[in-house]
Every structure is written in structure tokens, then in C-alpha cells.
Amino acid sequence: MADSSVMAGVMAASGFEAMADAGLVEQVRRGEPQAFCAVMRRYNQPLFRVARAIMADDAEAEDVVQESYARAFAAIDGFRGEAGLGTWLTRIVINESRGRLRRRRPQVDLDQVERSQEAGALILGFPGGKLVDDPEAEAARAEVRRLLERAVDELPEPFRLVFILRDIEGRSVEEVAGLLDIRAETVRTRLHRARRQLRAALDATLADALRGSFPFLGTRCDRLVDAVMRRLCAERGWPQPD
């Protein structure tokens, strides 16, 4: 169980970062806080991207991920490993995100969205699609990322989520279909329509920038890990981290 010396090193999660998911899950079940920190650091970025794909707002997405981690920790004994840990966590995030949207506003009928798409959706273009030479390349890529993120935010949520899972996270069509409980052909159709809106942006310049889109690293990652651990410490009676 956790003691003060363990909690002093919670943020570093040293010794656990190289551990496989199965080993981390076992350590989390034993009440090892550093193992759960390692899980969060491993999955913060992909889970934040999924939450943001649905919520279209940084602050709400971060709140969704925090709540999802709390739910996952409470349910960790029920994780049987039929799906990977990342898949299990992703489903929790999707359910939490969509639950919030259902409570907040009526759902838009997907058939209506797709009919609008068929009628001719707006094709979003980006200025300055040419390659940029150093030393301005990094600044240009950062600006391109901002433009792309704004364009992705304009996609209807079902298409935005498929696009982020498939093109940004790099999941297979079959994985996306399983996560969203839809047919593989539906994944391909939604992805095609998302790409159609964004195709003007998917050139050589943006290809390099895509992998850095919707970052959730550094200070933001630390803040989320700290918030979740303080909540769990309060609930479990562990010493609070320094």
C-alpha cells in the first residue's frame, strides 16, 4: 500500500513507465499510486484527443478525462483484459463524453447531418500550403496545427471522432468500428466525408504537423495526473502528494 515515501515520488512514476499494461493494471489493483500515474501518462494524450473530438472544447475534454480516470480506477477490478487497456479507457472516455452531451443538449440526428454532407458540405481550405524552410519551419508548423485544429472542430462530431481516431491516432478501421460500435463500412464513409472537408489541408506541410495536433503533454499532463491523484488520495485515505 502507499506510504509517504511512495507519495513523494508519485509525479515521477519512476520504475513503472517501462512496464507493460498488464503489469500496471496488477499494480493498480494492489493500490500502487505510481502505477496509476504511469497509466495516466501513457494514455493522457490519446484520451484527451478522443474527448476533445466529442466535446470540441479543451477544458471540457480535460474534465472528461479526469472523470474517466476516476471511473476507471473505481472499476479496475472488473477489467478482464478482453480488450487492451487503451481500448477500455477509450470506451470509458467516449461514454462519459457522450453522456455529458446528452444531458446538455439534444443530439443532432446523424441522418440529417449526412444528408447535409451529401448536399454539399463546405470544403475548408488553408492558406500557405507550401513547404517552409528553416528557421521559420517550426513556427509555420505551429500555425498550421492551429488552423487544422480549428478546421477539425468544424466537422460534425461523428465524422470528427472517426477522423481523430483513424488519421491522428492511427487506429485501424476495425478498431474504430469496435470502439464506436458501428460497421467498418460506416467508418470508411465517415472518414471519407471528413477527409473531403479537410483535403485541402492534407498536404506535405500538414502531414508533419498532424502528429502534434491537440497536444496534452508537459504541464497539462502533470496537472491532470496531480488532480486525479489528489482526488483518489482523498477518497482512499492515502497521504496527499507534496
mmCIF file of C-alpha atoms in Angstrom:
data_model
loop_
_atom_site.group_PDB
_atom_site.id
_atom_site.type_symbol
_atom_site.label_atom_id
_atom_site.label_comp_id
_atom_site.label_asym_id
_atom_site.label_seq_id
_atom_site.Cartn_x
_atom_site.Cartn_y
_atom_site.Cartn_z
ATOM 1 C CA MET A 1 0.000 0.000 0.000
ATOM 2 C CA ALA A 2 1.012 3.615 -0.396
ATOM 3 C CA ASP A 3 3.078 5.442 2.261
ATOM 4 C CA SER A 4 4.524 8.945 2.445
ATOM 5 C CA SER A 5 7.781 7.972 0.738
ATOM 6 C CA VAL A 6 5.850 6.499 -2.192
ATOM 7 C CA MET A 7 3.567 9.531 -2.475
ATOM 8 C CA ALA A 8 6.563 11.860 -2.560
ATOM 9 C CA GLY A 9 7.516 10.270 -5.858
ATOM 10 C CA VAL A 10 4.049 9.961 -7.354
ATOM 11 C CA MET A 11 4.551 12.552 -10.064
ATOM 12 C CA ALA A 12 7.671 10.878 -11.367
ATOM 13 C CA ALA A 13 6.118 7.398 -11.510
ATOM 14 C CA SER A 14 9.669 6.076 -11.829
ATOM 15 C CA GLY A 15 10.101 2.359 -12.341
ATOM 16 C CA PHE A 16 6.676 1.889 -13.879
ATOM 17 C CA GLU A 17 6.921 3.748 -17.182
ATOM 18 C CA ALA A 18 8.509 0.775 -18.980
ATOM 19 C CA MET A 19 6.078 -1.762 -17.506
ATOM 20 C CA ALA A 20 3.545 -3.430 -19.812
ATOM 21 C CA ASP A 21 -0.136 -2.577 -19.384
ATOM 22 C CA ALA A 22 -0.952 -5.906 -17.732
ATOM 23 C CA GLY A 23 1.690 -5.336 -15.076
ATOM 24 C CA LEU A 24 0.490 -1.789 -14.453
ATOM 25 C CA VAL A 25 -3.093 -2.980 -14.027
ATOM 26 C CA GLU A 26 -1.981 -5.547 -11.462
ATOM 27 C CA GLN A 27 -0.052 -2.897 -9.537
ATOM 28 C CA VAL A 28 -3.025 -0.525 -9.643
ATOM 29 C CA ARG A 29 -5.214 -3.286 -8.196
ATOM 30 C CA ARG A 30 -2.722 -3.592 -5.352
ATOM 31 C CA GLY A 31 -3.220 0.086 -4.587
ATOM 32 C CA GLU A 32 0.060 1.359 -6.043
ATOM 33 C CA PRO A 33 -0.418 5.084 -6.857
ATOM 34 C CA GLN A 34 2.691 5.365 -9.021
ATOM 35 C CA ALA A 35 1.368 2.638 -11.308
ATOM 36 C CA PHE A 36 -1.797 4.633 -11.910
ATOM 37 C CA CYS A 37 0.302 7.729 -12.578
ATOM 38 C CA ALA A 38 2.159 5.728 -15.223
ATOM 39 C CA VAL A 39 -1.145 4.645 -16.790
ATOM 40 C CA MET A 40 -2.296 8.263 -16.981
ATOM 41 C CA ARG A 41 0.950 9.482 -18.506
ATOM 42 C CA ARG A 42 0.793 6.701 -21.088
ATOM 43 C CA TYR A 43 -2.782 7.436 -22.159
ATOM 44 C CA ASN A 44 -3.355 11.131 -21.427
ATOM 45 C CA GLN A 45 -2.724 12.313 -24.978
ATOM 46 C CA PRO A 46 -4.866 9.788 -26.915
ATOM 47 C CA LEU A 47 -7.702 10.005 -24.380
ATOM 48 C CA PHE A 48 -7.653 13.808 -24.418
ATOM 49 C CA ARG A 49 -7.821 13.775 -28.207
ATOM 50 C CA VAL A 50 -10.846 11.465 -28.147
ATOM 51 C CA ALA A 51 -12.623 13.570 -25.503
ATOM 52 C CA ARG A 52 -11.881 16.749 -27.411
ATOM 53 C CA ALA A 53 -13.139 15.208 -30.633
ATOM 54 C CA ILE A 54 -16.522 14.834 -28.968
ATOM 55 C CA MET A 55 -16.649 17.894 -26.712
ATOM 56 C CA ALA A 56 -14.827 20.316 -29.082
ATOM 57 C CA ASP A 57 -13.509 22.217 -26.078
ATOM 58 C CA ASP A 58 -10.172 21.880 -24.276
ATOM 59 C CA ALA A 59 -11.453 22.491 -20.734
ATOM 60 C CA GLU A 60 -14.427 20.152 -21.077
ATOM 61 C CA ALA A 61 -12.247 17.469 -22.644
ATOM 62 C CA GLU A 62 -9.772 17.674 -19.778
ATOM 63 C CA ASP A 63 -12.618 17.395 -17.266
ATOM 64 C CA VAL A 64 -13.964 14.349 -19.119
ATOM 65 C CA VAL A 65 -10.564 12.642 -18.961
ATOM 66 C CA GLN A 66 -10.236 13.329 -15.233
ATOM 67 C CA GLU A 67 -13.678 11.889 -14.514
ATOM 68 C CA SER A 68 -12.994 8.916 -16.785
ATOM 69 C CA TYR A 69 -9.804 8.080 -14.895
ATOM 70 C CA ALA A 70 -11.696 8.196 -11.610
ATOM 71 C CA ARG A 71 -14.319 5.842 -13.040
ATOM 72 C CA ALA A 72 -11.635 3.557 -14.437
ATOM 73 C CA PHE A 73 -9.805 3.363 -11.119
ATOM 74 C CA ALA A 74 -13.026 2.517 -9.303
ATOM 75 C CA ALA A 75 -13.783 -0.231 -11.848
ATOM 76 C CA ILE A 76 -10.261 -1.608 -12.283
ATOM 77 C CA ASP A 77 -11.115 -4.909 -10.586
ATOM 78 C CA GLY A 78 -13.669 -5.512 -13.329
ATOM 79 C CA PHE A 79 -11.121 -5.083 -16.125
ATOM 80 C CA ARG A 80 -10.596 -8.558 -17.547
ATOM 81 C CA GLY A 81 -8.278 -7.738 -20.408
ATOM 82 C CA GLU A 82 -10.517 -8.978 -23.230
ATOM 83 C CA ALA A 83 -9.692 -5.659 -24.912
ATOM 84 C CA GLY A 84 -6.485 -3.720 -24.388
ATOM 85 C CA LEU A 85 -6.224 -1.218 -21.549
ATOM 86 C CA GLY A 86 -6.153 1.669 -24.027
ATOM 87 C CA THR A 87 -9.327 0.426 -25.712
ATOM 88 C CA TRP A 88 -11.074 0.016 -22.346
ATOM 89 C CA LEU A 89 -10.108 3.527 -21.255
ATOM 90 C CA THR A 90 -11.122 4.969 -24.616
ATOM 91 C CA ARG A 91 -14.604 3.473 -24.305
ATOM 92 C CA ILE A 92 -14.977 4.999 -20.846
ATOM 93 C CA VAL A 93 -13.995 8.403 -22.258
ATOM 94 C CA ILE A 94 -16.421 8.076 -25.180
ATOM 95 C CA ASN A 95 -19.273 7.078 -22.870
ATOM 96 C CA GLU A 96 -18.521 9.888 -20.417
ATOM 97 C CA SER A 97 -18.280 12.465 -23.218
ATOM 98 C CA ARG A 98 -21.458 11.420 -24.949
ATOM 99 C CA GLY A 99 -23.303 11.182 -21.652
ATOM 100 C CA ARG A 100 -22.450 14.794 -20.942
ATOM 101 C CA LEU A 101 -23.617 15.868 -24.358
ATOM 102 C CA ARG A 102 -26.907 14.022 -23.927
ATOM 103 C CA ARG A 103 -27.503 15.761 -20.611
ATOM 104 C CA ARG A 104 -26.531 19.144 -22.028
ATOM 105 C CA ARG A 105 -28.386 19.309 -25.336
ATOM 106 C CA PRO A 106 -30.453 17.224 -27.754
ATOM 107 C CA GLN A 107 -28.451 15.026 -30.109
ATOM 108 C CA VAL A 108 -28.351 16.028 -33.749
ATOM 109 C CA ASP A 109 -29.830 13.310 -35.921
ATOM 110 C CA LEU A 110 -26.952 11.716 -37.829
ATOM 111 C CA ASP A 111 -29.092 11.093 -40.901
ATOM 112 C CA GLN A 112 -29.731 14.820 -41.070
ATOM 113 C CA VAL A 113 -26.009 15.552 -40.794
ATOM 114 C CA GLU A 114 -25.181 13.053 -43.534
ATOM 115 C CA ARG A 115 -27.898 14.413 -45.817
ATOM 116 C CA SER A 116 -26.364 17.862 -45.393
ATOM 117 C CA GLN A 117 -22.985 16.414 -46.250
ATOM 118 C CA GLU A 118 -24.374 14.764 -49.372
ATOM 119 C CA ALA A 119 -25.951 18.066 -50.393
ATOM 120 C CA GLY A 120 -22.517 19.637 -50.475
ATOM 121 C CA ALA A 121 -20.579 20.481 -47.352
ATOM 122 C CA LEU A 122 -18.156 23.334 -47.014
ATOM 123 C CA ILE A 123 -14.671 22.397 -48.111
ATOM 124 C CA LEU A 124 -12.208 24.024 -45.763
ATOM 125 C CA GLY A 125 -9.054 25.365 -47.287
ATOM 126 C CA PHE A 126 -5.875 26.622 -45.672
ATOM 127 C CA PRO A 127 -3.634 29.438 -46.841
ATOM 128 C CA GLY A 128 0.074 28.903 -47.367
ATOM 129 C CA GLY A 129 0.196 25.208 -48.170
ATOM 130 C CA LYS A 130 3.776 25.344 -49.413
ATOM 131 C CA LEU A 131 6.737 23.880 -47.588
ATOM 132 C CA VAL A 132 8.583 26.284 -45.334
ATOM 133 C CA ASP A 133 12.348 26.374 -44.918
ATOM 134 C CA ASP A 134 14.140 26.744 -41.594
ATOM 135 C CA PRO A 135 14.416 28.716 -39.317
ATOM 136 C CA GLU A 136 10.708 29.558 -39.639
ATOM 137 C CA ALA A 137 9.542 25.982 -40.198
ATOM 138 C CA GLU A 138 8.591 25.262 -36.612
ATOM 139 C CA ALA A 139 6.580 28.464 -36.269
ATOM 140 C CA ALA A 140 4.837 27.699 -39.544
ATOM 141 C CA ARG A 141 4.003 24.158 -38.424
ATOM 142 C CA ALA A 142 2.564 25.512 -35.163
ATOM 143 C CA GLU A 143 0.326 27.889 -37.084
ATOM 144 C CA VAL A 144 -0.736 25.108 -39.448
ATOM 145 C CA ARG A 145 -1.649 22.953 -36.445
ATOM 146 C CA ARG A 146 -3.835 25.740 -35.097
ATOM 147 C CA LEU A 147 -5.546 26.085 -38.451
ATOM 148 C CA LEU A 148 -6.068 22.352 -38.692
ATOM 149 C CA GLU A 149 -7.456 22.064 -35.177
ATOM 150 C CA ARG A 150 -9.971 24.813 -35.899
ATOM 151 C CA ALA A 151 -10.972 23.056 -39.124
ATOM 152 C CA VAL A 152 -11.355 19.709 -37.372
ATOM 153 C CA ASP A 153 -13.541 21.389 -34.753
ATOM 154 C CA GLU A 154 -15.930 22.358 -37.557
ATOM 155 C CA LEU A 155 -16.527 18.739 -38.555
ATOM 156 C CA PRO A 156 -19.781 17.131 -37.309
ATOM 157 C CA GLU A 157 -18.987 15.148 -34.167
ATOM 158 C CA PRO A 158 -19.408 11.639 -35.674
ATOM 159 C CA PHE A 159 -17.017 12.496 -38.508
ATOM 160 C CA ARG A 160 -14.633 14.406 -36.233
ATOM 161 C CA LEU A 161 -14.323 11.451 -33.850
ATOM 162 C CA VAL A 162 -13.659 8.966 -36.663
ATOM 163 C CA PHE A 163 -11.093 11.317 -38.215
ATOM 164 C CA ILE A 164 -9.164 11.748 -34.957
ATOM 165 C CA LEU A 165 -9.228 8.047 -34.095
ATOM 166 C CA ARG A 166 -8.222 6.954 -37.606
ATOM 167 C CA ASP A 167 -5.964 9.678 -39.020
ATOM 168 C CA ILE A 168 -4.477 11.321 -35.923
ATOM 169 C CA GLU A 169 -4.371 8.382 -33.511
ATOM 170 C CA GLY A 170 -3.635 5.899 -36.299
ATOM 171 C CA ARG A 171 -6.139 3.232 -35.237
ATOM 172 C CA SER A 172 -7.287 0.696 -37.801
ATOM 173 C CA VAL A 173 -10.745 0.813 -39.367
ATOM 174 C CA GLU A 174 -11.656 -2.319 -37.434
ATOM 175 C CA GLU A 175 -10.505 -0.799 -34.125
ATOM 176 C CA VAL A 176 -12.535 2.353 -34.717
ATOM 177 C CA ALA A 177 -15.604 0.308 -35.665
ATOM 178 C CA GLY A 178 -15.265 -1.723 -32.474
ATOM 179 C CA LEU A 179 -14.810 1.341 -30.269
ATOM 180 C CA LEU A 180 -17.823 3.131 -31.718
ATOM 181 C CA ASP A 181 -19.978 0.021 -32.235
ATOM 182 C CA ILE A 182 -20.543 0.770 -35.912
ATOM 183 C CA ARG A 183 -19.804 -1.129 -39.112
ATOM 184 C CA ALA A 184 -16.383 -0.845 -40.744
ATOM 185 C CA GLU A 185 -18.069 0.489 -43.873
ATOM 186 C CA THR A 186 -19.643 3.266 -41.795
ATOM 187 C CA VAL A 187 -16.192 4.165 -40.502
ATOM 188 C CA ARG A 188 -14.891 4.392 -44.064
ATOM 189 C CA THR A 189 -17.834 6.516 -45.169
ATOM 190 C CA ARG A 190 -17.494 8.988 -42.304
ATOM 191 C CA LEU A 191 -13.743 9.153 -42.741
ATOM 192 C CA HIS A 192 -14.143 9.855 -46.449
ATOM 193 C CA ARG A 193 -16.522 12.717 -45.726
ATOM 194 C CA ALA A 194 -14.240 14.146 -43.038
ATOM 195 C CA ARG A 195 -11.268 13.981 -45.370
ATOM 196 C CA ARG A 196 -13.306 15.594 -48.132
ATOM 197 C CA GLN A 197 -13.793 18.648 -45.942
ATOM 198 C CA LEU A 198 -10.160 18.702 -44.942
ATOM 199 C CA ARG A 199 -8.444 17.506 -48.124
ATOM 200 C CA ALA A 200 -7.128 20.964 -48.989
ATOM 201 C CA ALA A 201 -5.217 20.825 -45.698
ATOM 202 C CA LEU A 202 -3.794 17.331 -46.067
ATOM 203 C CA ASP A 203 -0.670 18.243 -47.986
ATOM 204 C CA ALA A 204 3.003 17.705 -47.225
ATOM 205 C CA THR A 205 3.145 20.619 -44.779
ATOM 206 C CA LEU A 206 0.258 19.370 -42.644
ATOM 207 C CA ALA A 207 1.325 15.734 -42.757
ATOM 208 C CA ASP A 208 4.220 16.567 -40.436
ATOM 209 C CA ALA A 209 2.076 18.787 -38.217
ATOM 210 C CA LEU A 210 -0.771 16.295 -37.750
ATOM 211 C CA ARG A 211 1.104 14.185 -35.237
ATOM 212 C CA GLY A 212 1.468 17.178 -32.952
ATOM 213 C CA SER A 213 -2.199 18.186 -33.069
ATOM 214 C CA PHE A 214 -4.174 18.524 -29.821
ATOM 215 C CA PRO A 215 -1.123 18.056 -27.576
ATOM 216 C CA PHE A 216 -1.585 17.048 -23.968
ATOM 217 C CA LEU A 217 1.924 16.881 -22.610
ATOM 218 C CA GLY A 218 4.194 18.651 -20.126
ATOM 219 C CA THR A 219 2.453 20.932 -17.619
ATOM 220 C CA ARG A 220 -1.051 19.998 -18.709
ATOM 221 C CA CYS A 221 -0.274 16.302 -18.319
ATOM 222 C CA ASP A 222 1.243 16.925 -14.874
ATOM 223 C CA ARG A 223 -1.773 18.978 -13.779
ATOM 224 C CA LEU A 224 -4.249 16.258 -14.739
ATOM 225 C CA VAL A 225 -2.217 13.500 -13.061
ATOM 226 C CA ASP A 226 -1.951 15.600 -9.896
ATOM 227 C CA ALA A 227 -5.681 16.406 -9.848
ATOM 228 C CA VAL A 228 -6.706 12.774 -10.267
ATOM 229 C CA MET A 229 -4.214 11.548 -7.662
ATOM 230 C CA ARG A 230 -5.382 14.143 -5.105
ATOM 231 C CA ARG A 231 -8.965 13.028 -5.657
ATOM 232 C CA LEU A 232 -8.042 9.359 -5.240
ATOM 233 C CA CYS A 233 -5.923 10.081 -2.158
ATOM 234 C CA ALA A 234 -8.864 11.905 -0.562
ATOM 235 C CA GLU A 235 -11.228 9.025 -1.376
ATOM 236 C CA ARG A 236 -8.829 6.258 -0.333
ATOM 237 C CA GLY A 237 -7.231 7.894 2.699
ATOM 238 C CA TRP A 238 -3.760 7.943 1.140
ATOM 239 C CA PRO A 239 -1.351 10.733 2.109
ATOM 240 C CA GLN A 240 -1.712 13.646 -0.275
ATOM 241 C CA PRO A 241 1.211 14.182 -2.699
ATOM 242 C CA ASP A 242 3.540 17.061 -1.922
#
